[in-house]
Tab-separated table of N, CA, C and O in Angstrom:
chain	number	residue	atom	x	y	z
A	1	GLN	N	184.622	50.853	-133.343
A	1	GLN	CA	184.790	51.313	-131.801
A	1	GLN	C	185.835	52.146	-131.631
A	1	GLN	O	186.663	52.181	-131.829
A	2	VAL	N	185.343	53.742	-131.022
A	2	VAL	CA	186.651	54.528	-130.903
A	2	VAL	C	187.534	54.018	-129.909
A	2	VAL	O	186.623	54.275	-128.247
A	3	GLN	N	188.383	53.982	-130.125
A	3	GLN	CA	189.518	53.915	-128.271
A	3	GLN	C	190.149	55.007	-128.428
A	3	GLN	O	190.864	55.440	-129.319
A	4	LEU	N	190.730	55.316	-127.086
A	4	LEU	CA	190.892	56.588	-126.732
A	4	LEU	C	192.379	56.391	-125.799
A	4	LEU	O	191.766	56.018	-124.533
A	5	VAL	N	192.958	56.368	-125.485
A	5	VAL	CA	194.225	56.864	-124.479
A	5	VAL	C	195.161	57.897	-124.445
A	5	VAL	O	195.591	58.129	-125.456
A	6	GLU	N	194.602	58.464	-123.464
A	6	GLU	CA	195.659	59.641	-123.000
A	6	GLU	C	196.940	59.463	-122.398
A	6	GLU	O	197.104	58.205	-121.350
A	7	SER	N	197.960	60.078	-122.132
A	7	SER	CA	199.527	60.118	-121.888
A	7	SER	C	200.029	61.404	-121.998
A	7	SER	O	199.208	62.394	-121.859
A	8	GLY	N	200.931	61.550	-120.931
A	8	GLY	CA	201.768	63.063	-120.640
A	8	GLY	C	201.308	63.393	-119.293
A	8	GLY	O	202.089	64.911	-118.902
A	9	GLY	N	200.522	63.281	-118.674
A	9	GLY	CA	200.293	63.508	-117.396
A	9	GLY	C	201.685	63.430	-116.286
A	9	GLY	O	202.356	62.606	-116.447
A	10	GLY	N	201.168	64.391	-115.242
A	10	GLY	CA	202.472	63.999	-114.425
A	10	GLY	C	202.558	64.939	-113.163
A	10	GLY	O	201.585	65.846	-112.747
A	11	LEU	N	203.741	65.389	-112.910
A	11	LEU	CA	203.762	66.476	-111.810
A	11	LEU	C	204.592	67.713	-112.237
A	11	LEU	O	205.758	67.151	-112.989
A	12	ALA	N	204.338	68.395	-111.960
A	12	ALA	CA	204.777	70.483	-112.433
A	12	ALA	C	205.207	71.122	-111.598
A	12	ALA	O	204.036	71.347	-110.470
A	13	GLN	N	205.905	71.952	-111.297
A	13	GLN	CA	206.006	72.839	-110.477
A	13	GLN	C	204.983	73.839	-111.273
A	13	GLN	O	204.611	74.015	-112.616
A	14	ALA	N	204.379	74.823	-110.371
A	14	ALA	CA	203.506	76.031	-110.751
A	14	ALA	C	204.580	76.782	-111.804
A	14	ALA	O	205.358	76.926	-111.600
A	15	GLY	N	204.085	77.535	-112.639
A	15	GLY	CA	204.272	78.043	-114.025
A	15	GLY	C	205.455	77.258	-114.828
A	15	GLY	O	205.829	78.113	-115.735
A	16	GLY	N	205.683	75.719	-114.631
A	16	GLY	CA	205.893	74.843	-115.608
A	16	GLY	C	204.860	74.052	-116.858
A	16	GLY	O	203.749	75.136	-116.842
A	17	SER	N	205.030	73.276	-117.314
A	17	SER	CA	204.062	72.633	-118.736
A	17	SER	C	204.566	71.632	-118.879
A	17	SER	O	205.275	70.700	-118.265
A	18	LEU	N	203.462	71.189	-119.163
A	18	LEU	CA	203.415	69.783	-119.472
A	18	LEU	C	202.377	69.561	-120.936
A	18	LEU	O	201.582	70.808	-121.230
A	19	ARG	N	202.960	68.207	-121.468
A	19	ARG	CA	202.082	68.327	-122.922
A	19	ARG	C	200.930	67.042	-123.026
A	19	ARG	O	201.936	66.123	-122.359
A	20	LEU	N	200.529	67.039	-123.064
A	20	LEU	CA	199.337	65.785	-122.723
A	20	LEU	C	198.864	65.328	-124.169
A	20	LEU	O	198.597	66.297	-125.073
A	21	SER	N	198.682	63.849	-124.525
A	21	SER	CA	198.373	63.619	-125.914
A	21	SER	C	197.165	62.473	-125.500
A	21	SER	O	197.079	61.739	-125.018
A	22	CYS	N	196.219	62.174	-126.812
A	22	CYS	CA	195.156	60.973	-126.487
A	22	CYS	C	195.705	60.599	-128.224
A	22	CYS	O	195.093	61.133	-129.537
A	23	ALA	N	195.882	59.338	-128.008
A	23	ALA	CA	196.234	58.600	-129.213
A	23	ALA	C	194.459	57.764	-129.253
A	23	ALA	O	194.069	57.209	-128.647
A	24	ALA	N	194.243	58.165	-130.455
A	24	ALA	CA	193.016	57.281	-131.201
A	24	ALA	C	193.065	56.386	-132.152
A	24	ALA	O	193.988	56.280	-132.460
A	25	SER	N	191.838	55.199	-132.662
A	25	SER	CA	192.503	54.644	-133.290
A	25	SER	C	192.546	55.493	-134.450
A	25	SER	O	192.011	56.448	-135.124
A	26	THR	N	192.789	54.486	-135.807
A	26	THR	CA	193.178	55.424	-136.796
A	26	THR	C	192.230	56.468	-137.785
A	26	THR	O	192.545	56.965	-137.885
A	27	ARG	N	190.916	55.618	-137.490
A	27	ARG	CA	189.496	56.392	-138.027
A	27	ARG	C	189.017	57.350	-136.893
A	27	ARG	O	188.149	58.116	-137.594
A	28	ALA	N	188.997	57.249	-135.949
A	28	ALA	CA	188.625	58.067	-134.873
A	28	ALA	C	188.033	59.250	-135.021
A	28	ALA	O	187.537	59.881	-134.985
A	29	PHE	N	189.319	59.932	-136.056
A	29	PHE	CA	189.288	61.410	-135.653
A	29	PHE	C	188.388	61.799	-136.742
A	29	PHE	O	188.077	63.121	-136.771
A	30	ARG	N	187.934	61.174	-137.557
A	30	ARG	CA	187.355	61.438	-139.114
A	30	ARG	C	185.718	61.208	-138.347
A	30	ARG	O	184.860	60.635	-137.532
A	31	GLY	N	185.070	62.232	-138.420
A	31	GLY	CA	183.503	63.253	-138.354
A	31	GLY	C	183.120	63.187	-136.628
A	31	GLY	O	182.184	63.162	-136.601
A	32	PHE	N	184.417	63.780	-136.061
A	32	PHE	CA	184.326	63.867	-134.276
A	32	PHE	C	184.084	65.108	-133.911
A	32	PHE	O	185.298	65.656	-134.583
A	33	ASN	N	183.697	65.496	-133.137
A	33	ASN	CA	184.382	66.860	-131.845
A	33	ASN	C	185.175	65.930	-131.218
A	33	ASN	O	184.643	65.228	-130.523
A	34	TRP	N	186.319	67.071	-130.729
A	34	TRP	CA	187.155	66.459	-129.834
A	34	TRP	C	187.199	67.403	-129.009
A	34	TRP	O	187.593	68.776	-129.161
A	35	GLY	N	187.494	66.964	-127.184
A	35	GLY	CA	187.506	67.703	-126.669
A	35	GLY	C	188.599	67.214	-125.280
A	35	GLY	O	188.719	66.613	-125.283
A	36	TRP	N	188.997	68.157	-124.627
A	36	TRP	CA	189.611	67.745	-123.376
A	36	TRP	C	189.016	68.436	-121.835
A	36	TRP	O	188.277	69.705	-122.089
A	37	PHE	N	188.844	67.483	-120.927
A	37	PHE	CA	187.928	67.784	-119.701
A	37	PHE	C	189.116	67.549	-118.307
A	37	PHE	O	190.321	66.737	-118.574
A	38	ARG	N	188.408	68.075	-117.465
A	38	ARG	CA	189.178	67.898	-116.515
A	38	ARG	C	188.573	67.843	-115.347
A	38	ARG	O	187.158	68.050	-115.380
A	39	GLN	N	188.888	66.626	-113.913
A	39	GLN	CA	188.150	66.607	-112.877
A	39	GLN	C	189.147	66.548	-111.814
A	39	GLN	O	189.855	65.845	-111.453
A	40	PRO	N	188.681	67.591	-110.813
A	40	PRO	CA	189.861	68.214	-110.163
A	40	PRO	C	189.010	67.134	-108.761
A	40	PRO	O	188.197	66.564	-108.636
A	41	PRO	N	190.143	67.047	-107.942
A	41	PRO	CA	189.613	66.391	-106.845
A	41	PRO	C	188.321	66.937	-105.864
A	41	PRO	O	188.488	68.110	-106.141
A	42	GLY	N	187.282	66.110	-105.524
A	42	GLY	CA	186.100	66.428	-105.543
A	42	GLY	C	185.183	67.502	-106.200
A	42	GLY	O	184.271	67.333	-105.359
A	43	LYS	N	185.706	67.065	-107.321
A	43	LYS	CA	184.812	68.465	-108.424
A	43	LYS	C	184.210	67.417	-108.999
A	43	LYS	O	184.454	66.303	-109.226
A	44	GLU	N	183.160	68.107	-109.648
A	44	GLU	CA	182.690	67.275	-111.349
A	44	GLU	C	183.313	67.768	-112.474
A	44	GLU	O	184.432	68.578	-112.490
A	45	ARG	N	183.410	66.759	-113.222
A	45	ARG	CA	184.390	67.261	-114.461
A	45	ARG	C	183.755	68.172	-115.168
A	45	ARG	O	182.715	68.881	-115.552
A	46	GLU	N	184.946	68.642	-115.861
A	46	GLU	CA	184.653	70.491	-116.459
A	46	GLU	C	185.688	70.423	-118.161
A	46	GLU	O	186.479	69.533	-117.908
A	47	PHE	N	185.157	71.376	-118.401
A	47	PHE	CA	185.927	71.323	-120.223
A	47	PHE	C	186.736	72.305	-119.728
A	47	PHE	O	186.539	73.155	-119.169
A	48	VAL	N	187.586	71.541	-120.676
A	48	VAL	CA	188.615	72.673	-120.656
A	48	VAL	C	189.107	72.794	-122.343
A	48	VAL	O	189.461	74.534	-122.488
A	49	ALA	N	188.953	72.375	-122.644
A	49	ALA	CA	189.044	72.880	-124.572
A	49	ALA	C	188.668	72.031	-125.491
A	49	ALA	O	188.668	70.643	-125.515
A	50	ALA	N	188.116	72.744	-126.850
A	50	ALA	CA	187.174	71.666	-127.875
A	50	ALA	C	187.965	72.124	-129.202
A	50	ALA	O	188.611	73.315	-129.324
A	51	LEU	N	188.509	70.611	-129.735
A	51	LEU	CA	188.765	71.328	-131.369
A	51	LEU	C	187.720	70.731	-132.270
A	51	LEU	O	187.445	69.608	-131.833
A	52	PHE	N	186.529	71.447	-132.710
A	52	PHE	CA	185.513	70.878	-133.622
A	52	PHE	C	185.547	70.226	-135.095
A	52	PHE	O	186.913	71.232	-135.371
A	53	LEU	N	184.975	69.914	-135.376
A	53	LEU	CA	185.059	69.491	-137.233
A	53	LEU	C	185.557	70.986	-137.826
A	53	LEU	O	186.147	70.691	-139.084
A	54	SER	N	184.796	71.603	-137.439
A	54	SER	CA	184.917	73.023	-138.688
A	54	SER	C	185.951	73.764	-138.301
A	54	SER	O	186.638	74.327	-139.562
A	55	GLY	N	187.101	73.170	-137.349
A	55	GLY	CA	188.022	73.954	-137.217
A	55	GLY	C	188.119	75.197	-135.774
A	55	GLY	O	189.234	75.467	-135.151
A	56	TYR	N	186.460	75.120	-135.658
A	56	TYR	CA	186.860	76.070	-134.845
A	56	TYR	C	187.373	75.328	-133.635
A	56	TYR	O	186.908	74.327	-132.706
A	57	ILE	N	187.963	76.211	-132.243
A	57	ILE	CA	188.123	76.011	-131.196
A	57	ILE	C	187.747	76.797	-130.151
A	57	ILE	O	187.569	78.209	-129.801
A	58	ASN	N	187.646	76.102	-128.718
A	58	ASN	CA	186.596	76.675	-128.024
A	58	ASN	C	188.038	76.396	-126.459
A	58	ASN	O	188.712	75.452	-126.453
A	59	TYR	N	187.622	76.894	-125.853
A	59	TYR	CA	188.383	77.085	-124.550
A	59	TYR	C	188.033	77.348	-122.703
A	59	TYR	O	186.988	78.645	-123.309
A	60	ALA	N	188.180	77.217	-122.444
A	60	ALA	CA	187.187	77.619	-120.932
A	60	ALA	C	188.162	78.885	-120.403
A	60	ALA	O	189.384	79.033	-120.750
A	61	GLU	N	187.957	79.720	-119.712
A	61	GLU	CA	187.887	81.004	-119.217
A	61	GLU	C	188.991	80.530	-118.714
A	61	GLU	O	190.300	81.884	-118.760
A	62	SER	N	189.305	79.631	-117.802
A	62	SER	CA	190.339	79.415	-116.754
A	62	SER	C	191.529	78.890	-117.373
A	62	SER	O	193.087	79.295	-116.818
A	63	VAL	N	191.828	78.661	-118.637
A	63	VAL	CA	192.439	78.136	-119.369
A	63	VAL	C	193.155	78.892	-120.554
A	63	VAL	O	194.062	78.859	-120.822
A	64	LYS	N	192.622	79.951	-120.900
A	64	LYS	CA	192.925	80.698	-121.935
A	64	LYS	C	193.817	81.319	-122.345
A	64	LYS	O	194.380	81.866	-120.757
A	65	GLY	N	194.571	81.588	-123.072
A	65	GLY	CA	195.982	82.048	-123.014
A	65	GLY	C	197.178	80.841	-122.386
A	65	GLY	O	198.360	81.109	-122.524
A	66	ARG	N	196.976	79.877	-122.063
A	66	ARG	CA	197.540	78.634	-121.307
A	66	ARG	C	197.969	77.469	-121.871
A	66	ARG	O	198.979	77.191	-121.948
A	67	PHE	N	196.805	77.488	-122.055
A	67	PHE	CA	196.467	75.848	-123.103
A	67	PHE	C	196.351	76.232	-124.818
A	67	PHE	O	195.432	77.190	-124.694
A	68	THR	N	196.696	75.173	-125.239
A	68	THR	CA	196.719	74.790	-126.697
A	68	THR	C	195.861	73.646	-127.002
A	68	THR	O	197.017	72.793	-126.633
A	69	ILE	N	195.407	73.144	-127.627
A	69	ILE	CA	194.178	72.361	-128.341
A	69	ILE	C	195.109	72.074	-129.566
A	69	ILE	O	194.828	73.482	-130.342
A	70	SER	N	195.371	71.077	-130.105
A	70	SER	CA	195.684	70.484	-131.407
A	70	SER	C	196.407	69.002	-131.940
A	70	SER	O	195.563	68.467	-131.015
A	71	ARG	N	195.784	68.889	-133.062
A	71	ARG	CA	195.519	67.615	-133.315
A	71	ARG	C	197.201	67.400	-134.334
A	71	ARG	O	197.137	67.752	-135.680
A	72	ASP	N	197.481	66.016	-134.203
A	72	ASP	CA	198.462	65.998	-134.981
A	72	ASP	C	198.185	64.513	-136.127
A	72	ASP	O	197.643	63.773	-135.453
A	73	SER	N	197.961	65.367	-137.338
A	73	SER	CA	196.947	64.190	-138.486
A	73	SER	C	198.195	62.614	-138.203
A	73	SER	O	197.519	61.949	-138.652
A	74	ALA	N	198.823	63.433	-138.584
A	74	ALA	CA	200.182	62.202	-138.560
A	74	ALA	C	199.799	61.259	-137.716
A	74	ALA	O	200.710	59.917	-138.056
A	75	LYS	N	200.228	61.533	-136.234
A	75	LYS	CA	199.895	60.922	-135.232
A	75	LYS	C	199.024	60.112	-134.774
A	75	LYS	O	198.859	59.536	-134.229
A	76	ASN	N	197.720	60.996	-135.686
A	76	ASN	CA	196.300	60.500	-134.946
A	76	ASN	C	196.320	60.762	-133.476
A	76	ASN	O	195.818	60.087	-132.739
A	77	THR	N	197.272	61.688	-133.027
A	77	THR	CA	196.709	62.319	-131.737
A	77	THR	C	195.955	63.757	-131.245
A	77	THR	O	195.729	64.147	-132.738
A	78	LEU	N	195.453	63.889	-130.413
A	78	LEU	CA	194.957	64.864	-130.018
A	78	LEU	C	195.628	65.812	-129.024
A	78	LEU	O	195.740	65.027	-127.511
A	79	ASP	N	196.293	66.986	-128.883
A	79	ASP	CA	197.078	67.277	-127.903
A	79	ASP	C	197.125	68.707	-127.126
A	79	ASP	O	195.979	68.926	-127.340
A	80	LEU	N	197.028	68.469	-125.870
A	80	LEU	CA	197.148	69.552	-125.579
A	80	LEU	C	198.517	69.969	-124.334
A	80	LEU	O	198.599	69.309	-124.121
A	81	GLN	N	198.730	71.148	-125.169
A	81	GLN	CA	199.946	71.953	-124.299
A	81	GLN	C	199.857	72.710	-123.443
A	81	GLN	O	198.904	73.609	-123.394
A	82	MET	N	200.110	72.477	-121.933
A	82	MET	CA	199.967	73.317	-120.810
A	82	MET	C	200.817	74.211	-120.602
A	82	MET	O	201.415	73.475	-120.031
A	83	ASN	N	200.923	75.143	-120.730
A	83	ASN	CA	202.229	76.278	-120.083
A	83	ASN	C	201.378	77.184	-118.965
A	83	ASN	O	199.936	77.472	-118.728
A	84	SER	N	202.135	77.821	-118.168
A	84	SER	CA	201.547	78.548	-117.061
A	84	SER	C	201.251	77.994	-115.922
A	84	SER	O	200.080	78.379	-115.529
A	85	LEU	N	201.027	76.733	-115.351
A	85	LEU	CA	200.503	75.705	-114.559
A	85	LEU	C	200.782	76.484	-113.566
A	85	LEU	O	201.577	76.873	-112.870
A	86	LYS	N	199.301	76.259	-112.983
A	86	LYS	CA	198.862	76.761	-111.607
A	86	LYS	C	198.595	75.242	-110.723
A	86	LYS	O	198.035	74.468	-110.899
A	87	PRO	N	198.442	75.571	-109.626
A	87	PRO	CA	197.734	74.625	-108.708
A	87	PRO	C	196.685	74.390	-108.863
A	87	PRO	O	196.123	73.113	-109.000
A	88	GLU	N	195.680	74.998	-108.865
A	88	GLU	CA	194.286	74.621	-109.481
A	88	GLU	C	194.005	74.250	-110.586
A	88	GLU	O	192.977	73.571	-111.112
A	89	ASP	N	195.305	73.703	-111.186
A	89	ASP	CA	195.313	73.345	-113.078
A	89	ASP	C	194.977	71.469	-112.376
A	89	ASP	O	194.839	70.622	-113.135
A	90	THR	N	195.519	71.566	-111.344
A	90	THR	CA	195.971	69.814	-110.691
A	90	THR	C	194.361	69.208	-110.720
A	90	THR	O	192.979	69.543	-110.168
A	91	ALA	N	194.771	67.812	-111.540
A	91	ALA	CA	193.266	67.561	-111.824
A	91	ALA	C	193.527	65.804	-112.855
A	91	ALA	O	194.464	65.763	-113.041
A	92	VAL	N	193.059	65.114	-112.876
A	92	VAL	CA	192.669	64.311	-113.683
A	92	VAL	C	191.790	64.919	-114.942
A	92	VAL	O	190.577	64.966	-115.709
A	93	TYR	N	192.807	64.678	-116.599
A	93	TYR	CA	192.405	65.145	-117.701
A	93	TYR	C	192.107	63.892	-119.042
A	93	TYR	O	192.569	62.934	-118.814
A	94	TYR	N	190.668	64.233	-118.828
A	94	TYR	CA	190.336	62.851	-120.498
A	94	TYR	C	190.335	64.111	-121.516
A	94	TYR	O	189.997	64.983	-121.311
A	95	CYS	N	190.629	63.111	-122.781
A	95	CYS	CA	189.754	63.263	-123.767
A	95	CYS	C	188.721	62.596	-124.324
A	95	CYS	O	188.423	61.859	-123.281
A	96	ALA	N	187.813	63.238	-125.209
A	96	ALA	CA	186.495	62.795	-125.384
A	96	ALA	C	186.148	63.330	-126.870
A	96	ALA	O	186.740	64.476	-127.203
A	97	ALA	N	185.635	62.539	-127.692
A	97	ALA	CA	184.978	62.991	-129.050
A	97	ALA	C	183.546	62.642	-129.086
A	97	ALA	O	182.900	61.437	-128.204
A	98	GLY	N	182.894	63.335	-129.393
A	98	GLY	CA	181.874	63.044	-129.547
A	98	GLY	C	180.786	63.896	-131.097
A	98	GLY	O	181.509	64.520	-131.553
A	99	ARG	N	179.462	63.660	-131.523
A	99	ARG	CA	179.317	64.338	-132.643
A	99	ARG	C	178.392	65.415	-132.366
A	99	ARG	O	178.248	66.228	-133.182
A	100	ALA	N	177.681	65.826	-131.186
A	100	ALA	CA	177.515	67.244	-130.736
A	100	ALA	C	178.288	67.939	-130.523
A	100	ALA	O	179.793	67.937	-130.274
A	101	LEU	N	177.648	69.509	-131.341
A	101	LEU	CA	178.680	70.681	-131.241
A	101	LEU	C	178.559	71.188	-129.974
A	101	LEU	O	177.492	72.107	-129.401
A	102	THR	N	179.148	70.604	-129.250
A	102	THR	CA	179.151	70.828	-127.446
A	102	THR	C	180.088	70.871	-126.954
A	102	THR	O	181.251	70.704	-127.210
A	103	THR	N	180.263	71.347	-125.217
A	103	THR	CA	181.241	71.562	-124.706
A	103	THR	C	180.978	70.876	-123.132
A	103	THR	O	181.530	71.012	-121.977
A	104	THR	N	179.558	70.236	-123.533
A	104	THR	CA	179.094	69.518	-122.026
A	104	THR	C	179.525	68.145	-122.207
A	104	THR	O	179.297	67.638	-122.868
A	105	PRO	N	180.455	67.847	-120.865
A	105	PRO	CA	180.398	66.518	-120.805
A	105	PRO	C	179.612	65.532	-121.125
A	105	PRO	O	180.477	64.148	-122.090
A	106	VAL	N	178.630	65.947	-121.194
A	106	VAL	CA	177.546	64.682	-120.738
A	106	VAL	C	177.224	64.129	-122.263
A	106	VAL	O	177.018	63.255	-122.938
A	107	ASP	N	177.483	65.210	-123.474
A	107	ASP	CA	177.377	65.112	-124.700
A	107	ASP	C	178.080	64.458	-125.790
A	107	ASP	O	177.989	63.922	-126.472
A	108	TYR	N	179.436	64.332	-124.710
A	108	TYR	CA	180.546	63.586	-125.459
A	108	TYR	C	180.530	61.597	-125.323
A	108	TYR	O	180.187	61.557	-124.055
A	109	ASP	N	180.833	61.039	-126.180
A	109	ASP	CA	179.766	59.926	-126.033
A	109	ASP	C	181.279	58.864	-126.112
A	109	ASP	O	181.116	57.200	-125.428
A	110	HIS	N	182.595	59.094	-126.545
A	110	HIS	CA	183.594	58.258	-125.863
A	110	HIS	C	185.092	58.959	-125.316
A	110	HIS	O	184.894	60.477	-125.289
A	111	TRP	N	185.501	58.390	-124.634
A	111	TRP	CA	185.997	58.603	-123.171
A	111	TRP	C	187.765	58.072	-123.192
A	111	TRP	O	187.391	57.114	-123.542
A	112	GLY	N	188.987	58.292	-123.206
A	112	GLY	CA	189.831	57.458	-122.127
A	112	GLY	C	189.920	57.820	-120.778
A	112	GLY	O	188.813	58.043	-120.009
A	113	GLN	N	190.567	56.594	-120.717
A	113	GLN	CA	191.012	56.616	-119.576
A	113	GLN	C	190.812	57.561	-118.378
A	113	GLN	O	190.932	57.482	-117.130
A	114	GLY	N	191.744	58.503	-118.348
A	114	GLY	CA	192.397	59.893	-117.741
A	114	GLY	C	193.573	60.213	-117.790
A	114	GLY	O	194.580	58.567	-117.326
A	115	THR	N	194.689	60.948	-117.430
A	115	THR	CA	195.725	61.362	-116.827
A	115	THR	C	196.138	61.641	-116.253
A	115	THR	O	195.241	63.325	-115.958
A	116	GLN	N	196.403	61.449	-115.005
A	116	GLN	CA	196.753	62.768	-113.579
A	116	GLN	C	197.840	64.083	-114.019
A	116	GLN	O	198.986	63.633	-113.917
A	117	VAL	N	197.508	65.065	-113.290
A	117	VAL	CA	198.194	66.493	-113.549
A	117	VAL	C	198.131	66.727	-112.344
A	117	VAL	O	196.803	67.353	-111.926
A	118	THR	N	199.493	66.410	-111.737
A	118	THR	CA	199.544	67.637	-110.346
A	118	THR	C	200.480	68.803	-110.497
A	118	THR	O	201.587	68.493	-111.441
A	119	VAL	N	199.927	69.689	-110.159
A	119	VAL	CA	200.773	71.651	-110.125
A	119	VAL	C	201.251	70.991	-108.519
A	119	VAL	O	200.338	71.556	-107.786
A	120	SER	N	202.254	71.815	-108.679
A	120	SER	CA	202.558	71.742	-106.808
A	120	SER	C	203.075	73.306	-106.697
A	120	SER	O	203.355	74.265	-108.165
A	121	SER	N	202.762	73.886	-105.613
A	121	SER	CA	202.827	75.280	-105.457
A	121	SER	C	204.193	75.834	-105.138
A	121	SER	O	205.158	74.893	-104.586
């Protein structure tokens, strides 16, 4: 079973940075596509960034140029570096793993519990 635990959320000012990390079970990275998603208050969960098995990376337009998804093989973590944060980035952020090549949340099979990111203006 794949177990995912996010960390690194918190409070930041607009223009600031945060780094999220998703710790996975030792073998969890093998054979999965990985994604970061977020759920703003009162809204549906939405795609943020994905790192596919092929190495291809995809970002939502709203975060492109500001966020960077990466994998640390030594630490078995999936990271999301978030720069130039905006108040509209406020959300609960989730990491997820799935077999399908997709950015649709429902197609991901395994989810972390989420970590809150709050950006003040």
